[in-house]
Amino acid sequence: MVNAGESLQLQLGADLSGEFTASFLKEQRFALELITMHWGTEPMNGSEHTVGGVGYAGEVHFIHRNLQYANVELALKEPNGVLTLAVLLNESHDDNPTLAPIVDGITQIVYKGSECAVQRVDLRQLLPPAGSKFTSPFYGTKDYLS
């Protein structure tokens, strides 16, 4: 994990990068390469994106490289080279044990350029279970990108 100054970056090893495909991607394949996070000092000023003009406490970007390109540097130069999935964060008073290794690491990388190793985080634990009935219509057949 690295303090990049404007964000926190988690570089994934080759063995941790899963492949991402979807029908709307026209048979292109992407691999998760990097996760970046940023947040603000107030509950609604940490995201770079808004929904209906409302900001969020923070934002996470899951940056995927198109497997047509050998590395992220090459992929960034192409219009279809990188796919970013953004997740907006709300502030919570409850701890999330899945994120504990990241939260613990933040205290070790206070200065820009500092870095530390982070215990493996199972990001799938952050997704609702398959068939989750959290949104209307409340069918048990919904699935989530993972």
Short mmCIF file of C-alpha atoms in Angstrom, two decimals:
data_model
loop_
_atom_site.label_atom_id
_atom_site.label_comp_id
_atom_site.label_asym_id
_atom_site.label_seq_id
_atom_site.Cartn_x
_atom_site.Cartn_y
_atom_site.Cartn_z
CA MET A 1 0.00 0.00 0.00
CA VAL A 2 1.38 3.41 -0.97
CA ASN A 3 0.52 6.96 0.07
CA ALA A 4 0.42 8.68 -3.34
CA GLY A 5 -0.31 12.08 -1.81
CA GLU A 6 -3.77 12.55 -3.27
CA SER A 7 -4.81 8.93 -2.79
CA LEU A 8 -4.01 5.62 -1.19
CA GLN A 9 -2.94 2.96 -3.71
CA LEU A 10 -3.05 -0.81 -3.42
CA GLN A 11 -0.95 -2.49 -6.09
CA LEU A 12 -2.04 -6.06 -6.69
CA GLY A 13 0.32 -8.92 -7.37
CA ALA A 14 -0.22 -11.00 -10.52
CA ASP A 15 -1.62 -13.86 -8.43
CA LEU A 16 -4.33 -11.57 -6.99
CA SER A 17 -5.59 -10.02 -10.21
CA GLY A 18 -8.87 -11.58 -11.28
CA GLU A 19 -10.23 -11.37 -14.79
CA PHE A 20 -13.28 -9.19 -15.49
CA THR A 21 -15.63 -9.66 -18.44
CA ALA A 22 -19.19 -8.53 -19.14
CA SER A 23 -21.50 -8.75 -22.15
CA PHE A 24 -21.47 -4.97 -22.60
CA LEU A 25 -17.66 -5.01 -22.97
CA LYS A 26 -17.86 -6.65 -26.42
CA GLU A 27 -15.78 -9.69 -25.47
CA GLN A 28 -12.92 -7.60 -24.12
CA ARG A 29 -11.15 -9.00 -21.05
CA PHE A 30 -9.80 -6.90 -18.21
CA ALA A 31 -7.60 -7.67 -15.19
CA LEU A 32 -7.71 -5.78 -11.90
CA GLU A 33 -4.35 -4.02 -11.54
CA LEU A 34 -4.70 -1.28 -8.97
CA ILE A 35 -7.10 -0.03 -6.31
CA THR A 36 -7.03 3.64 -5.36
CA MET A 37 -8.91 5.29 -2.51
CA HIS A 38 -9.42 8.86 -1.47
CA TRP A 39 -11.57 10.55 1.14
CA GLY A 40 -12.22 13.98 2.58
CA THR A 41 -12.33 15.66 5.94
CA GLU A 42 -16.12 15.97 5.98
CA PRO A 43 -18.82 13.33 5.34
CA MET A 44 -19.71 14.65 1.88
CA ASN A 45 -16.49 16.09 0.39
CA GLY A 46 -14.25 13.10 -0.29
CA SER A 47 -15.56 11.77 -3.59
CA GLU A 48 -14.65 13.20 -6.98
CA HIS A 49 -18.02 12.08 -8.35
CA THR A 50 -21.48 13.01 -7.12
CA VAL A 51 -24.98 11.61 -7.53
CA GLY A 52 -27.64 14.27 -7.99
CA GLY A 53 -25.11 16.87 -6.86
CA VAL A 54 -24.48 15.07 -3.57
CA GLY A 55 -20.90 14.16 -2.67
CA TYR A 56 -19.76 11.22 -0.58
CA ALA A 57 -17.24 10.65 2.19
CA GLY A 58 -14.84 8.90 -0.17
CA GLU A 59 -14.39 6.94 -3.35
CA VAL A 60 -12.64 3.72 -4.34
CA HIS A 61 -11.47 3.06 -7.90
CA PHE A 62 -10.90 -0.50 -9.10
CA ILE A 63 -8.64 0.00 -12.11
CA HIS A 64 -8.64 -2.82 -14.67
CA ARG A 65 -6.22 -3.20 -17.60
CA ASN A 66 -7.48 -4.44 -20.96
CA LEU A 67 -5.62 -7.73 -21.49
CA GLN A 68 -4.87 -6.67 -25.07
CA TYR A 69 -2.09 -4.54 -23.58
CA ALA A 70 1.01 -5.79 -21.81
CA ASN A 71 0.84 -3.34 -18.90
CA VAL A 72 -1.13 -0.44 -17.44
CA GLU A 73 1.23 2.18 -18.87
CA LEU A 74 0.47 1.01 -22.42
CA ALA A 75 -3.23 0.52 -21.69
CA LEU A 76 -3.59 4.10 -20.40
CA LYS A 77 -2.61 5.39 -23.85
CA GLU A 78 -5.51 3.61 -25.56
CA PRO A 79 -9.22 4.60 -25.57
CA ASN A 80 -10.32 1.10 -24.47
CA GLY A 81 -7.22 0.31 -22.45
CA VAL A 82 -8.48 0.83 -18.92
CA LEU A 83 -11.80 0.16 -17.23
CA THR A 84 -12.40 1.80 -13.86
CA LEU A 85 -15.16 0.76 -11.51
CA ALA A 86 -15.86 3.55 -9.00
CA VAL A 87 -17.53 2.91 -5.65
CA LEU A 88 -18.80 5.82 -3.55
CA LEU A 89 -18.33 5.55 0.21
CA ASN A 90 -20.58 6.67 3.04
CA GLU A 91 -19.26 7.27 6.53
CA SER A 92 -20.16 4.63 9.09
CA HIS A 93 -19.70 4.31 12.82
CA ASP A 94 -19.41 0.52 12.50
CA ASP A 95 -16.05 -1.12 11.85
CA ASN A 96 -15.72 -3.38 8.83
CA PRO A 97 -13.40 -6.29 9.71
CA THR A 98 -12.68 -6.93 6.02
CA LEU A 99 -11.07 -3.50 5.75
CA ALA A 100 -9.08 -3.78 9.00
CA PRO A 101 -5.73 -4.56 7.27
CA ILE A 102 -6.08 -1.43 5.13
CA VAL A 103 -7.16 0.78 8.03
CA ASP A 104 -4.26 -0.51 10.14
CA GLY A 105 -1.83 0.17 7.28
CA ILE A 106 -2.96 3.77 6.87
CA THR A 107 -1.36 4.68 10.20
CA GLN A 108 2.01 3.50 8.83
CA ILE A 109 1.97 5.59 5.63
CA VAL A 110 1.38 9.11 6.87
CA TYR A 111 3.74 10.80 4.38
CA LYS A 112 3.55 10.91 0.59
CA GLY A 113 5.68 8.17 -0.91
CA SER A 114 5.66 6.01 2.20
CA GLU A 115 4.49 2.43 1.81
CA CYS A 116 3.77 -0.72 3.76
CA ALA A 117 2.79 -4.31 3.10
CA VAL A 118 -0.85 -5.15 3.72
CA GLN A 119 -2.28 -8.48 4.74
CA ARG A 120 -4.40 -10.01 1.98
CA VAL A 121 -7.94 -8.55 1.82
CA ASP A 122 -10.79 -10.62 0.37
CA LEU A 123 -12.65 -7.93 -1.55
CA ARG A 124 -15.50 -10.33 -2.29
CA GLN A 125 -16.47 -9.95 1.38
CA LEU A 126 -17.49 -6.37 0.61
CA LEU A 127 -20.18 -7.43 -1.88
CA PRO A 128 -23.70 -8.42 -0.89
CA PRO A 129 -24.29 -12.18 -1.13
CA ALA A 130 -25.48 -13.62 -4.45
CA GLY A 131 -29.24 -13.42 -4.70
CA SER A 132 -29.31 -10.53 -2.24
CA LYS A 133 -32.73 -8.93 -1.82
CA PHE A 134 -31.57 -5.43 -0.82
CA THR A 135 -33.15 -3.49 -3.69
CA SER A 136 -36.58 -3.40 -5.29
CA PRO A 137 -37.90 -5.54 -6.85
CA PHE A 138 -36.84 -7.92 -4.11
CA TYR A 139 -36.01 -10.99 -6.20
CA GLY A 140 -33.54 -13.53 -4.84
CA THR A 141 -31.98 -13.97 -8.29
CA LYS A 142 -29.79 -10.85 -8.42
CA ASP A 143 -26.06 -11.19 -8.77
CA TYR A 144 -23.25 -8.67 -8.37
CA LEU A 145 -20.13 -8.02 -10.43
CA SER A 146 -17.24 -9.73 -8.70
#
